[in-house]
Amino acid sequence: MKNKINIGIIGGSGYTGLELVKILGNHKYSNVRFITSRKLNGKKLGDEFPSFLQSKYSNLLFKAIPDKSDLKSIDILFLCLPPKSSMEFVKDNYGKGKFKIIDIGSDFRLKNADDYKFWYGTDHVVPELLDEFTYGLPEVNKEEIKKSRNISNPGCYPTSVLLGLAPLLNSSYRLENINIDSKSGVTGAGRKLKEAYLYGNLNNNFYAYSASGHRHTGEMEQEIKKICGYGLKIGFTPHLLPLNRGIFSSIYCKITGAGDIKDNVINIYERFYKDSIFVKFLGENIPEIKNTAGTNLCMIGIDYDIRTYTLKIFSAIDNLLKGAAGQAVQNMNIMMGFDEDEGLKSTCIYS
Amino acid sequence: MKNKINIGIIGGSGYTGLELVKILGNHKYSNVRFITSRKLNGKKLGDEFPSFLQSKYSNLLFKAIPDKSDLKSIDILFLCLPPKSSMEFVKDNYGKGKFKIIDIGSDFRLKNADDYKFWYGTDHVVPELLDEFTYGLPEVNKEEIKKSRNISNPGCYPTSVLLGLAPLLNSSYRLENINIDSKSGVTGAGRKLKEAYLYGNLNNNFYAYSASGHRHTGEMEQEIKKICGYGLKIGFTPHLLPLNRGIFSSIYCKITGAGDIKDNVINIYERFYKDSIFVKFLGENIPEIKNTAGTNLCMIGIDYDIRTYTLKIFSAIDNLLKGAAGQAVQNMNIMMGFDEDEGLKSTCIYS
Amino acid sequence: MKNKINIGIIGGSGYTGLELVKILGNHKYSNVRFITSRKLNGKKLGDEFPSFLQSKYSNLLFKAIPDKSDLKSIDILFLCLPPKSSMEFVKDNYGKGKFKIIDIGSDFRLKNADDYKFWYGTDHVVPELLDEFTYGLPEVNKEEIKKSRNISNPGCYPTSVLLGLAPLLNSSYRLENINIDSKSGVTGAGRKLKEAYLYGNLNNNFYAYSASGHRHTGEMEQEIKKICGYGLKIGFTPHLLPLNRGIFSSIYCKITGAGDIKDNVINIYERFYKDSIFVKFLGENIPEIKNTAGTNLCMIGIDYDIRTYTLKIFSAIDNLLKGAAGQAVQNMNIMMGFDEDEGLKSTCIYS
Amino acid sequence: MKNKINIGIIGGSGYTGLELVKILGNHKYSNVRFITSRKLNGKKLGDEFPSFLQSKYSNLLFKAIPDKSDLKSIDILFLCLPPKSSMEFVKDNYGKGKFKIIDIGSDFRLKNADDYKFWYGTDHVVPELLDEFTYGLPEVNKEEIKKSRNISNPGCYPTSVLLGLAPLLNSSYRLENINIDSKSGVTGAGRKLKEAYLYGNLNNNFYAYSASGHRHTGEMEQEIKKICGYGLKIGFTPHLLPLNRGIFSSIYCKITGAGDIKDNVINIYERFYKDSIFVKFLGENIPEIKNTAGTNLCMIGIDYDIRTYTLKIFSAIDNLLKGAAGQAVQNMNIMMGFDEDEGLKSTCIYS
């Protein structure tokens, strides 16, 4: 039996923070020492979110900010903060303990400070620390994660897209004209109080947004280049689905070549994911959001339209799990030497 | 005041047939003489579908098939039948009256019998009549519709896609790599009793289907060629949305050229649709399904990603209205010389 | 052909105001002269709410407040304002024209100023005008409405409940232990920006609210007494449904007596509603919200549990139509001598 | 560390069976030996229901019926079968092993064979075994459950209602005029292929059903009598909610007495449930379905309307967990001496 590890959570009252607490409540080796929320300072988790009453962390009290001693006491610190807040927190607290950081936010994903400024519209406040955070997509760079000091956890859209593309990027096929049409449930936007997110506006509705350039594009292009070795520009368009959890990405690209391309591609995916417990490759079957809801799985199916040489790749995840808190725990498990799926089993919703 | 016209409806108990009755109930010049449904033979419309109690057609009785005298009595016959049933009905009844036919089904859209066989998997039974039906997309060929004997009403997906592409196809830009990602509400599939369509399976769910080739692809390519004058292959992928009404098509294509492409494209769309009362071009704003629900409108917005030369065209319609019964009545209005929007005003849902 | 009437709308940008505009756009004799909204001052209806683009009122400009000449120009003024705002508006503007007022808000429903204070927590500012407004529930007091100066339009819950109870209250049965369990879609709460109304909080959710006493209770008890002639206290509990439009009220009460009570009750309802075009009595069948959506209909079904002497009355309406704007236009039609259903036909949604 | 127990599941492919497998996958001491489904005979759980891929039971193969040796090998047998099938299975297999049965179906809940015939319309085939099954509502009769041979697991509606009423039934208050208005998500009806359950019919819809007498009424009255010691007839009316999981019961009854009734009632509930880990009494706060989804919790709130002497009790559960499989595992835990919440922690959905 392994020892428990001590954990701190910064920003625990949002969708991602709560999903993280939920997972850690099922994790044999977790010991959450503190959880922060400025808004819920002094409140008890199980009182504020009664569905957590049976969680082993039901009695945790939110605090506004961690004390010095809190930071000294932990092995892992999860950051669940909006853009800019992550880097500010790191700036103020880096090195105040021996803890590893897993940043579920977006501030340490782009490795080039200019890219950060381009996509986020502001200067990075600790560019010198960018390289201290490994982009943690275990199906692509598990060995690197094992040895990492800190992790920047991939964005929800990039997770669904990169897992969809990685086998091909890693193959001898050359991709052209990549267009990605992603659709996300509303928890992807957090719990923001905006008129657009009212039930009356989203029920029975659907639309695209950020069509002129979503921030996750830069993150995807950076990682695509790392995998395939050459630069590729992608078109990316997110849409909002009338449901709570889930991302479905439809990835279109052109590939040509000898032989039966569909068969070749299926072989490539099967080989690439044969040891990945959280990716289920379905061959020519199409994944459904529902089957991934509540799980840390990414399900992928493909089709090839020989009339237009278009490869269609379909990828589905739960944005709060494989797209956020689940993958963060998967990264923790890898870094700490636990089973990769510890805490991540049998949580599906399916109905 | 114009004279009323006598109307017959074949297949009136499905979603499309009922939407048609609803519109005609608001149409000043409509006089529905009969409505058929094998299943509801002898039943009264308002009893079977109580939301029609205040319709002027509430007391219509469904009959199994029209009599000879029924067919003699009408000016317009709407067909709301599944694939294959339309052409069988036409085979048996063509010429049995002076009526014009508006076929909301799919059997007379493809003008080449070989294409029909390729996409529908069966021989056409009256190929000699294919040219008697004009493909009725008023924003593209209104003049032709005016003079037509019969109309084949466009499919729901093709309507949303062709209206999205027509201005460009009609321009000097040359489109490449057209990939269309369409999302439809569940009424698009009719009222079929399949496990996949149970509430428990679709609520909170989303997925693609027919990724290896949907029938509407052939219809779109045929009409694209008519508009632009040269053959273009398109990639088309439909998806199922957890809502009842609406189609949202995201159309991706590559265009290059001199000048500010986005501005040029906006000008092209504005000019093309300046006299089309049912198409609202939103410029760089993105349409929403909700705003088209219950209306005969198609709303279109565009964006141009200069990084990848990708033009993104977003098109939203109500699949039962502009995608079916609404456009059918628009076609009737044009053929009969009524105001184009007679019966099609103020029916929005919006909440 | 009757003359058109001139209409003003105060508070036109909320759900009720928009539904009113939608109906009036279908009304042969309507001529909307102005529509107000402080927030949308100077904006065009069709731009702000593009689903109104085909309405004949698409080009109306919202203004902040009506001018003197606006008020002089109209025959009918609709108020679509929140509690307290209605009476303030009336206080400032009563008598500034020859117009009749139809107040869709709640300020003139309670006829006793003490009752108003009890249920609304504030003094009425024009108690002397309370009797100038007739409670406008046409199925109960149509003759009175015809002769009225102004109308206070019933609340959405009271409409569904009073129509459910009226036949019995009017009969020789004596009701005991009335408990009403009502469920409303979210448009009933208006377009308020509250965390509770976010999509993420309401999708997949359901709960009761205001269980210790909802304001509509007083309104219902007042009208019940008017119908049956004696005072009756009722228990009323509203709930929030995860859908946009519709109210379903389940009314439980104890009745005893000789003969077959169920048959007797069915006869009573059939007789009471035989001439009411907007109430459909279904006998022992149970109404569905969906069948009333988009219509001005109230559908009612009953059952009798002989084991407990409990009569169950089920009543369904569209809260924005029969529960608000639809009934307001029905009242206008009655006052103005138009057909009772002018503007209110064939607007069902049903899918 | 306790020993694992061997488990068999009959009827494992429905909503309840799958929820059971999900819970047991999180249960430290579970060892599922077999799972049956006639329809999925030979298929693998994780293939048919891919959201179970990370469950420890992902590789289980469905079999049509259990072998003799299967039945010999197990300690616990769960039955997840429709009415009538349970008793047939028990008739054929009772005593063919040393296993205890937990019947999640309805056939062994009514202890009087005449009652069974009255509510289920058929003779019970093994009336002599009815007393071998203890009605397993742990918050009411945990001690009895501990010593029981077999369990009949309560129905979903009865669980929500009995937990709502039990403290009062156990008190000195005398209840009158009990009317129960329950609302259930669609998984309560199982995965039946009926037109009424199509997405197009339930989305945006709501209605009551079985208003003349639902089978669960008899079960509730039987257990009410056991708790309070005297017979009480109840009015019960179920409704169908447009969501997947959850039951919300609004219970109305009349109580009178000295003192502050609301305070007294709150005290009674607090005392009754102080040791019940799965019931959260919220005092005057109203529970929400969302907060119970994915948990084995029942949340209860009350209010008292002094104007009508009506006590309102609101009770929310997840119909598949506390209303079915969760409570079944809770019963198993109690019988086997495990922690009562083993396998039932941290499974909330909440978003």
PDB file of C-alpha atoms in Angstrom, chain D residues 109-272:
ATOM      1  CA  ARG D 109     -43.084  -5.839  -2.137  1.00  0.00           C
ATOM      2  CA  LEU D 110     -46.771  -6.379  -1.447  1.00  0.00           C
ATOM      3  CA  LYS D 111     -47.079  -8.888   1.364  1.00  0.00           C
ATOM      4  CA  ASN D 112     -50.676  -9.803   0.710  1.00  0.00           C
ATOM      5  CA  ALA D 113     -51.354 -11.864  -2.403  1.00  0.00           C
ATOM      6  CA  ASP D 114     -54.765 -10.213  -2.812  1.00  0.00           C
ATOM      7  CA  ASP D 115     -53.155  -6.807  -2.861  1.00  0.00           C
ATOM      8  CA  TYR D 116     -50.762  -8.097  -5.493  1.00  0.00           C
ATOM      9  CA  LYS D 117     -53.639  -9.235  -7.634  1.00  0.00           C
ATOM     10  CA  PHE D 118     -55.486  -5.945  -7.142  1.00  0.00           C
ATOM     11  CA  TRP D 119     -52.556  -3.753  -8.182  1.00  0.00           C
ATOM     12  CA  TYR D 120     -50.811  -6.004 -10.704  1.00  0.00           C
ATOM     13  CA  GLY D 121     -53.852  -7.691 -12.212  1.00  0.00           C
ATOM     14  CA  THR D 122     -52.553 -11.233 -11.953  1.00  0.00           C
ATOM     15  CA  ASP D 123     -52.146 -13.965  -9.365  1.00  0.00           C
ATOM     16  CA  HIS D 124     -48.874 -14.196  -7.523  1.00  0.00           C
ATOM     17  CA  VAL D 125     -47.140 -17.448  -8.475  1.00  0.00           C
ATOM     18  CA  VAL D 126     -45.280 -17.987  -5.197  1.00  0.00           C
ATOM     19  CA  PRO D 127     -47.390 -16.308  -2.511  1.00  0.00           C
ATOM     20  CA  GLU D 128     -45.838 -18.619   0.069  1.00  0.00           C
ATOM     21  CA  LEU D 129     -42.518 -16.847  -0.437  1.00  0.00           C
ATOM     22  CA  LEU D 130     -43.771 -13.284   0.038  1.00  0.00           C
ATOM     23  CA  ASP D 131     -42.807 -13.292   3.692  1.00  0.00           C
ATOM     24  CA  GLU D 132     -39.287 -14.448   2.881  1.00  0.00           C
ATOM     25  CA  PHE D 133     -38.550 -10.973   1.488  1.00  0.00           C
ATOM     26  CA  THR D 134     -38.116  -8.013   3.807  1.00  0.00           C
ATOM     27  CA  TYR D 135     -39.148  -4.631   2.432  1.00  0.00           C
ATOM     28  CA  GLY D 136     -35.749  -2.961   2.480  1.00  0.00           C
ATOM     29  CA  LEU D 137     -36.049   0.703   3.392  1.00  0.00           C
ATOM     30  CA  PRO D 138     -33.019   1.052   5.663  1.00  0.00           C
ATOM     31  CA  GLU D 139     -33.945   4.374   7.229  1.00  0.00           C
ATOM     32  CA  VAL D 140     -37.090   2.713   8.560  1.00  0.00           C
ATOM     33  CA  ASN D 141     -36.195  -0.901   9.293  1.00  0.00           C
ATOM     34  CA  LYS D 142     -32.437  -1.360   9.258  1.00  0.00           C
ATOM     35  CA  GLU D 143     -32.380  -3.849  12.110  1.00  0.00           C
ATOM     36  CA  GLU D 144     -34.836  -6.081  10.314  1.00  0.00           C
ATOM     37  CA  ILE D 145     -32.804  -5.900   7.124  1.00  0.00           C
ATOM     38  CA  LYS D 146     -29.676  -7.045   8.947  1.00  0.00           C
ATOM     39  CA  LYS D 147     -31.332 -10.317   9.826  1.00  0.00           C
ATOM     40  CA  SER D 148     -33.198 -10.879   6.609  1.00  0.00           C
ATOM     41  CA  ARG D 149     -32.929 -13.776   4.244  1.00  0.00           C
ATOM     42  CA  ASN D 150     -33.979 -11.755   1.180  1.00  0.00           C
ATOM     43  CA  ILE D 151     -34.912  -8.200   0.349  1.00  0.00           C
ATOM     44  CA  SER D 152     -37.619  -6.671  -1.791  1.00  0.00           C
ATOM     45  CA  ASN D 153     -36.166  -3.312  -2.716  1.00  0.00           C
ATOM     46  CA  PRO D 154     -38.673  -0.437  -2.542  1.00  0.00           C
ATOM     47  CA  GLY D 155     -40.026   1.199  -5.695  1.00  0.00           C
ATOM     48  CA  CYS D 156     -38.643   4.547  -6.765  1.00  0.00           C
ATOM     49  CA  TYR D 157     -41.767   6.580  -6.044  1.00  0.00           C
ATOM     50  CA  PRO D 158     -42.404   4.800  -2.703  1.00  0.00           C
ATOM     51  CA  THR D 159     -38.832   5.472  -1.596  1.00  0.00           C
ATOM     52  CA  SER D 160     -39.195   9.196  -2.183  1.00  0.00           C
ATOM     53  CA  VAL D 161     -42.616   9.307  -0.545  1.00  0.00           C
ATOM     54  CA  LEU D 162     -42.010   7.028   2.433  1.00  0.00           C
ATOM     55  CA  LEU D 163     -38.810   8.799   3.397  1.00  0.00           C
ATOM     56  CA  GLY D 164     -40.750  12.041   3.161  1.00  0.00           C
ATOM     57  CA  LEU D 165     -43.524  10.793   5.432  1.00  0.00           C
ATOM     58  CA  ALA D 166     -41.811   8.390   7.837  1.00  0.00           C
ATOM     59  CA  PRO D 167     -40.809  10.857  10.571  1.00  0.00           C
ATOM     60  CA  LEU D 168     -44.341  12.210  10.809  1.00  0.00           C
ATOM     61  CA  LEU D 169     -45.942   8.781  10.617  1.00  0.00           C
ATOM     62  CA  ASN D 170     -43.716   7.831  13.504  1.00  0.00           C
ATOM     63  CA  SER D 171     -44.761  10.930  15.519  1.00  0.00           C
ATOM     64  CA  SER D 172     -47.846  11.785  17.498  1.00  0.00           C
ATOM     65  CA  TYR D 173     -49.253  13.899  14.684  1.00  0.00           C
ATOM     66  CA  ARG D 174     -52.200  12.454  12.872  1.00  0.00           C
ATOM     67  CA  LEU D 175     -52.075  13.034   9.133  1.00  0.00           C
ATOM     68  CA  GLU D 176     -55.143  13.739   7.056  1.00  0.00           C
ATOM     69  CA  ASN D 177     -55.808  14.225   3.359  1.00  0.00           C
ATOM     70  CA  ILE D 178     -52.494  13.039   2.060  1.00  0.00           C
ATOM     71  CA  ASN D 179     -52.037  13.992  -1.580  1.00  0.00           C
ATOM     72  CA  ILE D 180     -48.784  13.187  -3.296  1.00  0.00           C
ATOM     73  CA  ASP D 181     -47.721  14.790  -6.541  1.00  0.00           C
ATOM     74  CA  SER D 182     -44.596  13.017  -7.835  1.00  0.00           C
ATOM     75  CA  LYS D 183     -42.528  13.884 -10.892  1.00  0.00           C
ATOM     76  CA  SER D 184     -40.082  11.420 -12.422  1.00  0.00           C
ATOM     77  CA  GLY D 185     -37.416  11.564 -15.086  1.00  0.00           C
ATOM     78  CA  VAL D 186     -37.808   9.246 -18.055  1.00  0.00           C
ATOM     79  CA  THR D 187     -35.402   6.523 -16.953  1.00  0.00           C
ATOM     80  CA  GLY D 188     -38.097   5.612 -14.449  1.00  0.00           C
ATOM     81  CA  ALA D 189     -40.004   4.018 -17.303  1.00  0.00           C
ATOM     82  CA  GLY D 190     -37.051   1.933 -18.443  1.00  0.00           C
ATOM     83  CA  ARG D 191     -35.839   1.809 -22.027  1.00  0.00           C
ATOM     84  CA  LYS D 192     -39.214   1.026 -23.622  1.00  0.00           C
ATOM     85  CA  LEU D 193     -39.703   1.642 -27.328  1.00  0.00           C
ATOM     86  CA  LYS D 194     -42.929   3.645 -27.258  1.00  0.00           C
ATOM     87  CA  GLU D 195     -43.826   6.684 -29.348  1.00  0.00           C
ATOM     88  CA  ALA D 196     -44.602   8.598 -26.166  1.00  0.00           C
ATOM     89  CA  TYR D 197     -40.974   8.282 -25.121  1.00  0.00           C
ATOM     90  CA  LEU D 198     -39.438   9.659 -28.314  1.00  0.00           C
ATOM     91  CA  TYR D 199     -37.279  12.727 -27.830  1.00  0.00           C
ATOM     92  CA  GLY D 200     -39.551  14.746 -30.107  1.00  0.00           C
ATOM     93  CA  ASN D 201     -42.508  14.004 -27.843  1.00  0.00           C
ATOM     94  CA  LEU D 202     -40.912  14.569 -24.437  1.00  0.00           C
ATOM     95  CA  ASN D 203     -38.587  17.478 -25.021  1.00  0.00           C
ATOM     96  CA  ASN D 204     -40.402  20.679 -23.959  1.00  0.00           C
ATOM     97  CA  ASN D 205     -43.262  18.552 -22.626  1.00  0.00           C
ATOM     98  CA  PHE D 206     -44.731  17.577 -19.249  1.00  0.00           C
ATOM     99  CA  TYR D 207     -47.845  15.712 -18.138  1.00  0.00           C
ATOM    100  CA  ALA D 208     -49.408  13.480 -15.503  1.00  0.00           C
ATOM    101  CA  TYR D 209     -50.139   9.799 -16.069  1.00  0.00           C
ATOM    102  CA  SER D 210     -51.872   6.865 -14.311  1.00  0.00           C
ATOM    103  CA  ALA D 211     -54.035   9.399 -12.501  1.00  0.00           C
ATOM    104  CA  SER D 212     -56.711   6.846 -11.783  1.00  0.00           C
ATOM    105  CA  GLY D 213     -54.366   4.693  -9.719  1.00  0.00           C
ATOM    106  CA  HIS D 214     -50.672   3.838 -10.003  1.00  0.00           C
ATOM    107  CA  ARG D 215     -49.412   0.461  -8.739  1.00  0.00           C
ATOM    108  CA  HIS D 216     -47.062   2.060  -6.276  1.00  0.00           C
ATOM    109  CA  THR D 217     -50.048   3.350  -4.288  1.00  0.00           C
ATOM    110  CA  GLY D 218     -50.644  -0.069  -2.728  1.00  0.00           C
ATOM    111  CA  GLU D 219     -46.993  -0.424  -1.788  1.00  0.00           C
ATOM    112  CA  MET D 220     -46.987   2.983  -0.121  1.00  0.00           C
ATOM    113  CA  GLU D 221     -50.174   2.352   1.836  1.00  0.00           C
ATOM    114  CA  GLN D 222     -48.867  -1.001   3.064  1.00  0.00           C
ATOM    115  CA  GLU D 223     -45.675   0.526   4.383  1.00  0.00           C
ATOM    116  CA  ILE D 224     -47.379   3.622   5.789  1.00  0.00           C
ATOM    117  CA  LYS D 225     -49.531   1.306   7.894  1.00  0.00           C
ATOM    118  CA  LYS D 226     -46.482  -0.560   9.110  1.00  0.00           C
ATOM    119  CA  ILE D 227     -44.872   2.672  10.270  1.00  0.00           C
ATOM    120  CA  CYS D 228     -47.816   4.470  11.850  1.00  0.00           C
ATOM    121  CA  GLY D 229     -49.812   1.503  12.957  1.00  0.00           C
ATOM    122  CA  TYR D 230     -53.101   2.463  11.371  1.00  0.00           C
ATOM    123  CA  GLY D 231     -54.483   2.441   7.852  1.00  0.00           C
ATOM    124  CA  LEU D 232     -54.250   5.584   5.763  1.00  0.00           C
ATOM    125  CA  LYS D 233     -55.395   6.012   2.208  1.00  0.00           C
ATOM    126  CA  ILE D 234     -53.332   8.296   0.039  1.00  0.00           C
ATOM    127  CA  GLY D 235     -53.901  10.085  -3.238  1.00  0.00           C
ATOM    128  CA  PHE D 236     -50.912   9.579  -5.521  1.00  0.00           C
ATOM    129  CA  THR D 237     -50.333  11.097  -8.957  1.00  0.00           C
ATOM    130  CA  PRO D 238     -47.157  10.551 -10.987  1.00  0.00           C
ATOM    131  CA  HIS D 239     -45.938  12.917 -13.712  1.00  0.00           C
ATOM    132  CA  LEU D 240     -43.228  12.648 -16.376  1.00  0.00           C
ATOM    133  CA  LEU D 241     -40.367  15.169 -16.382  1.00  0.00           C
ATOM    134  CA  PRO D 242     -38.230  16.098 -19.409  1.00  0.00           C
ATOM    135  CA  LEU D 243     -34.962  14.919 -17.856  1.00  0.00           C
ATOM    136  CA  ASN D 244     -33.286  11.545 -17.470  1.00  0.00           C
ATOM    137  CA  ARG D 245     -32.711  10.982 -13.765  1.00  0.00           C
ATOM    138  CA  GLY D 246     -34.551  12.043 -10.677  1.00  0.00           C
ATOM    139  CA  ILE D 247     -37.805  12.011  -8.753  1.00  0.00           C
ATOM    140  CA  PHE D 248     -39.266  14.993  -6.963  1.00  0.00           C
ATOM    141  CA  SER D 249     -42.241  14.277  -4.707  1.00  0.00           C
ATOM    142  CA  SER D 250     -44.402  17.066  -3.306  1.00  0.00           C
ATOM    143  CA  ILE D 251     -46.425  15.646  -0.445  1.00  0.00           C
ATOM    144  CA  TYR D 252     -49.362  17.610   0.870  1.00  0.00           C
ATOM    145  CA  CYS D 253     -51.178  16.737   4.088  1.00  0.00           C
ATOM    146  CA  LYS D 254     -53.178  18.436   6.759  1.00  0.00           C
ATOM    147  CA  ILE D 255     -51.946  18.515  10.308  1.00  0.00           C
ATOM    148  CA  THR D 256     -53.143  20.548  13.232  1.00  0.00           C
ATOM    149  CA  GLY D 257     -52.051  20.854  16.813  1.00  0.00           C
ATOM    150  CA  ALA D 258     -50.716  23.060  19.546  1.00  0.00           C
ATOM    151  CA  GLY D 259     -47.523  25.095  19.444  1.00  0.00           C
ATOM    152  CA  ASP D 260     -45.490  26.093  16.445  1.00  0.00           C
ATOM    153  CA  ILE D 261     -46.199  23.252  14.095  1.00  0.00           C
ATOM    154  CA  LYS D 262     -43.414  24.064  11.678  1.00  0.00           C
ATOM    155  CA  ASP D 263     -40.799  24.070  14.442  1.00  0.00           C
ATOM    156  CA  ASN D 264     -42.166  20.875  15.887  1.00  0.00           C
ATOM    157  CA  VAL D 265     -42.094  19.170  12.524  1.00  0.00           C
ATOM    158  CA  ILE D 266     -38.555  20.291  11.862  1.00  0.00           C
ATOM    159  CA  ASN D 267     -37.498  18.820  15.186  1.00  0.00           C
ATOM    160  CA  ILE D 268     -39.211  15.556  14.399  1.00  0.00           C
ATOM    161  CA  TYR D 269     -37.391  15.225  11.055  1.00  0.00           C
ATOM    162  CA  GLU D 270     -34.045  16.208  12.486  1.00  0.00           C
ATOM    163  CA  ARG D 271     -34.313  13.610  15.214  1.00  0.00           C
ATOM    164  CA  PHE D 272     -35.571  10.893  12.932  1.00  0.00           C
TER     165      PHE D 272
END
